[in-house]
Coordinates of C-alpha atoms in Angstrom, one line a residue:
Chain A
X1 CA -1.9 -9.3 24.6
X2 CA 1.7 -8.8 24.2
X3 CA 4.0 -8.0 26.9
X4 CA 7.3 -7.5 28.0
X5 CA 9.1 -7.9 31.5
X6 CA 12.6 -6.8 33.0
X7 CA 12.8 -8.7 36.7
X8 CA 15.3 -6.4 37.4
X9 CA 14.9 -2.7 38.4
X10 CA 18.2 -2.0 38.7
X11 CA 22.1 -3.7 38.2
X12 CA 25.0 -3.0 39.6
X13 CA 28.3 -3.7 37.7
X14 CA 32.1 -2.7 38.1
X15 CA 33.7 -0.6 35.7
X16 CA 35.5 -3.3 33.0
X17 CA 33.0 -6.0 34.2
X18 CA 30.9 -8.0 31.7
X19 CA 27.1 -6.5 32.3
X20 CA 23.7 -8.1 31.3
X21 CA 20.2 -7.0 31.5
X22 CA 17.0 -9.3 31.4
X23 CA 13.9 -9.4 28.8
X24 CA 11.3 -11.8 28.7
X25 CA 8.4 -11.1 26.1
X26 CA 5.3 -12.6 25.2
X27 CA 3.7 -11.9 22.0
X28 CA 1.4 -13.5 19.1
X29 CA 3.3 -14.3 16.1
X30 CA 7.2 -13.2 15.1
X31 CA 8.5 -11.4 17.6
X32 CA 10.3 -7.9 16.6
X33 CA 12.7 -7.2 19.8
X34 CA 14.4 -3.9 20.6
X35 CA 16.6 -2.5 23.5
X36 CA 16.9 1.3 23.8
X37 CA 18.5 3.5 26.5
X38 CA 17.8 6.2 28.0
X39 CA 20.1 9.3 30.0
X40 CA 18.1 11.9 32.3
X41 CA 15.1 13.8 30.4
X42 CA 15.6 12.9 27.3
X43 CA 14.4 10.5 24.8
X44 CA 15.2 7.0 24.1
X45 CA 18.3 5.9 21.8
X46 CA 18.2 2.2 19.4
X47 CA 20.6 0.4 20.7
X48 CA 19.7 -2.5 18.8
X49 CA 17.1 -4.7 17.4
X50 CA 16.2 -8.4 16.3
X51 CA 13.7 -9.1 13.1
X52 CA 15.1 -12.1 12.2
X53 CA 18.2 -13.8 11.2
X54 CA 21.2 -14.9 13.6
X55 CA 20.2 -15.3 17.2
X56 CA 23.0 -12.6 18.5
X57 CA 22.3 -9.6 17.5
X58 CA 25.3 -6.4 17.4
X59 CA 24.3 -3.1 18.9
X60 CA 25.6 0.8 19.4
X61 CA 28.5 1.4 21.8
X62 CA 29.4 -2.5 22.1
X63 CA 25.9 -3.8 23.1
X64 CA 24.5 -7.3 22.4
X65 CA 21.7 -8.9 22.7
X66 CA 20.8 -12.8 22.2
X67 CA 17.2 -13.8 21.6
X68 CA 16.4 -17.2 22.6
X69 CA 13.1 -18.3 21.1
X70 CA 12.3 -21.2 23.4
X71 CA 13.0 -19.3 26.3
X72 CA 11.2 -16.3 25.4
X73 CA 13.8 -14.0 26.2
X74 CA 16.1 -11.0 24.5
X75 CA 19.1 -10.4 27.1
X76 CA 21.1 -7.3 26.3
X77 CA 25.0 -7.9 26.9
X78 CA 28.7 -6.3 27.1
X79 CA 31.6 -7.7 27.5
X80 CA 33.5 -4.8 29.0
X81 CA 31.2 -2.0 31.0
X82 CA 31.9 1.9 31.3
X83 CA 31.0 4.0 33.5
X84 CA 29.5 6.0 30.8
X85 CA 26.8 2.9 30.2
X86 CA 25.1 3.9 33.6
X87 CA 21.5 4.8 32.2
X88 CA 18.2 3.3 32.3
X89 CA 17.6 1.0 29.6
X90 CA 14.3 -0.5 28.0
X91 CA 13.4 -3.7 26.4
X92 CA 10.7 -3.4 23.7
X93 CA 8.2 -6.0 21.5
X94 CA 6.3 -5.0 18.4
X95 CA 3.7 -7.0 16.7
X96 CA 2.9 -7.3 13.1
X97 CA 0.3 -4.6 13.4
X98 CA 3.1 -1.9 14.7
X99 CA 2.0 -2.0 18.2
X100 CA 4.7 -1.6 20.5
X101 CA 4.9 -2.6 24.4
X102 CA 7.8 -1.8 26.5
X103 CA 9.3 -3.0 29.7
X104 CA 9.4 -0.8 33.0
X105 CA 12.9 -0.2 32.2
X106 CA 16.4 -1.7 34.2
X107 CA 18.7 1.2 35.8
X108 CA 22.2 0.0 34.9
X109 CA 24.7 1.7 37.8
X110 CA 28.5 0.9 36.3
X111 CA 31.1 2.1 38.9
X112 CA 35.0 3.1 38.9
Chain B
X1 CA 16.7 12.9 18.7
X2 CA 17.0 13.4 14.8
X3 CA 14.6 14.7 12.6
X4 CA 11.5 14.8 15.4
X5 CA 10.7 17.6 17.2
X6 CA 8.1 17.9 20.0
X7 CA 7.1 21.5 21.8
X8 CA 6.9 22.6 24.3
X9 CA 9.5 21.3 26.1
X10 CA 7.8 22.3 28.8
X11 CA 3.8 22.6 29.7
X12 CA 2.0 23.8 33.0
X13 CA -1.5 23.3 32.7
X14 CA -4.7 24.4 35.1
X15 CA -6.9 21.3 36.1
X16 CA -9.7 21.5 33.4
X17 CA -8.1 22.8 30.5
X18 CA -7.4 20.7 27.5
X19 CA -3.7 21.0 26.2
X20 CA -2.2 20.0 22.6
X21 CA 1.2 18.7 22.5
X22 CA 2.7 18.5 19.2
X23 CA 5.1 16.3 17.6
X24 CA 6.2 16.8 14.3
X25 CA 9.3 14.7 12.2
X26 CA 11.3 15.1 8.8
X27 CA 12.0 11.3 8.5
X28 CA 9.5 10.6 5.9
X29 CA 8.0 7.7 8.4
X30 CA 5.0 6.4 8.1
X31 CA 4.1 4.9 12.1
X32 CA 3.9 7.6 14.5
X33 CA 3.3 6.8 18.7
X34 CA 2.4 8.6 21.5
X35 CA 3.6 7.2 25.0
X36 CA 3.7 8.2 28.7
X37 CA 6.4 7.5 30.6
X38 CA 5.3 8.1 34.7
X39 CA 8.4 7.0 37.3
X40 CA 9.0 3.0 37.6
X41 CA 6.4 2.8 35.1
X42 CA 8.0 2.4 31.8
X43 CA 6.4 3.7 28.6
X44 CA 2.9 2.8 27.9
X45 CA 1.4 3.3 24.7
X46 CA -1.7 6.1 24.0
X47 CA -2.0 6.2 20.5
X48 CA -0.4 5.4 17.7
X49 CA -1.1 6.0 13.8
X50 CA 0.9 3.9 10.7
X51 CA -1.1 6.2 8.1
X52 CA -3.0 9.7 7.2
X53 CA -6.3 9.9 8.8
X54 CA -5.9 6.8 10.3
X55 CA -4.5 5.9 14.3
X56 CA -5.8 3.2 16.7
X57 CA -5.9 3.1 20.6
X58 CA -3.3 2.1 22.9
X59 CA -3.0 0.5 26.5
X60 CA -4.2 4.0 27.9
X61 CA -6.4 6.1 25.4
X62 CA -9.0 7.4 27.3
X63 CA -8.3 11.0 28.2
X64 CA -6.3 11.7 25.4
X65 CA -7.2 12.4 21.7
X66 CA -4.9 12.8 18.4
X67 CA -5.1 13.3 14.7
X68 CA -3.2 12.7 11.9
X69 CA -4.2 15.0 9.3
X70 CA -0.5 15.0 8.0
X71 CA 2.4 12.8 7.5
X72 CA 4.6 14.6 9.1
X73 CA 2.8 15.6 11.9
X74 CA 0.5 13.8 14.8
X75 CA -0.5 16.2 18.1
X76 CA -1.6 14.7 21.2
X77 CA -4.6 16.3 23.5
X78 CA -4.6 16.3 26.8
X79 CA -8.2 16.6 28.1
X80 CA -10.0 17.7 31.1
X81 CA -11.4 13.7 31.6
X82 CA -7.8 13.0 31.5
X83 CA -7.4 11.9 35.9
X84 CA -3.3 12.7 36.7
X85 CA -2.1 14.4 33.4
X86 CA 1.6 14.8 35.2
X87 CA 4.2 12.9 33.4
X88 CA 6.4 12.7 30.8
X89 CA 5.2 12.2 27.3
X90 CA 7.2 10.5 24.5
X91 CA 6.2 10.9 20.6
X92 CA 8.4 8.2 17.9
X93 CA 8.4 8.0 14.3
X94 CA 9.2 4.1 12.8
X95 CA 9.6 3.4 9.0
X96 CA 7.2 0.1 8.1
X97 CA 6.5 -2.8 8.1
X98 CA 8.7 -3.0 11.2
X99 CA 11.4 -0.8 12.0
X100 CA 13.2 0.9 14.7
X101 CA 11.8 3.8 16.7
X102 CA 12.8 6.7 16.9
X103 CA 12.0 9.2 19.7
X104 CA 12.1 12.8 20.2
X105 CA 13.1 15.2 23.0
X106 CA 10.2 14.5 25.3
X107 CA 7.4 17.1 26.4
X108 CA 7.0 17.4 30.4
X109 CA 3.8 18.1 31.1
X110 CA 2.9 19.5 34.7
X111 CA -0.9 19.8 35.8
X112 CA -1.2 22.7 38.5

């Protein structure tokens, strides 16, 4: 069974800090990686995605992610955080078979 | 939110009564999912359908039934045998073989 895991429940950055939040995934096959975010009662945003290709991967609103295949894991970067940033953010694994699993989902707090 | 819309926005039930929740998208997308989203639980998958007439199980079916009689359109049914029918519930459209998701407004269901 596929699965996906964020250790952390919640990070804490300065405003104009570099930020990153942790994926690990475990699936059968290629694995399809995606990071979406999230504000208050509403539904999830793409932020970006990896199918295949170059290893670092360009997003929305200056997000990056870099999937590491031997390490199993799809980190979602920025250089420079906002304030505006501060949501909860999910990292998601599809199979070939369009079945998606999601992780429990990192609250990213930026500061002034 | 795009081209997906899901009503109510929303939904107080009575314990024992089955409720519909519908989701229906202009995107021209094949895959259509259902998930759950409950507090520090991420989203977890209920069902999810890649064509007409056809949808397979996800990580926490039983409880719930859907059809997909349409394209465009793929309603989820809360049932009485579903146990704690509180949460949030999350319907996304993707484009095949693998694509991004793309999510609608939500539905918050509340069992009284």
């Amino acid at each position: 069974a596929q699965s996906v895991a964020q250790p952390e429940d919640q990070v804490n950055v300065a405003e104009g800090n570099p930020l990153t939040v942790k994926c690990t995934y475990s699936v059968s096959g290629n694995p399809y990686l995606f990071w979406y975010v999230q504000y208050p009662n509403r539904g999830l945003q793409f932020l970006l995605k990896y199918i295949t290709g170059d290893n670092l991967v360009k997003g929305s609103y200056g997000f990056e992610a870099e999937f590491n295949k031997s390490q199993t894991s799809f980190h979602l970067k920025k250089p420079s955080a906002l304030v505006s940033d501060s949501a909860l953010y999910f990292c998601a694994v599809r199979d070939n078979a369009g079945k998606s699993t999601f992780g429990d989902g990192t609250t990213l707090t930026v500061k002034p | 939110d795009g081209g997906i819309t899901q009503s109510p926005k929303y939904l107080f039930r009575k314990e024992g009564q089955n409720v519909t929740l519908s989701c229906e998208q202009n995107l021209n997308h094949d895959a259509m999912y259902w998930y759950r989203q409950d507090p520090g639980q991420g989203l977890r998958l209920i069902y999810y359908s890649q064509i007409v007439n056809d949808f397979q199980k996800g990580d926490i079916a039983e409880g719930y039934s859907v059809s997909r009689e349409k394209k465009e359109s793929f309603p989820l049914t809360v049932t009485s045998a579903q146990k704690n029918p509180t949460a949030f519930y999350l319907c996304a459209t993707a484009g095949l073989p693998v694509d991004t998701q793309y999510f609608g407004p939500g539905t918050r269901l509340t069992v009284l």
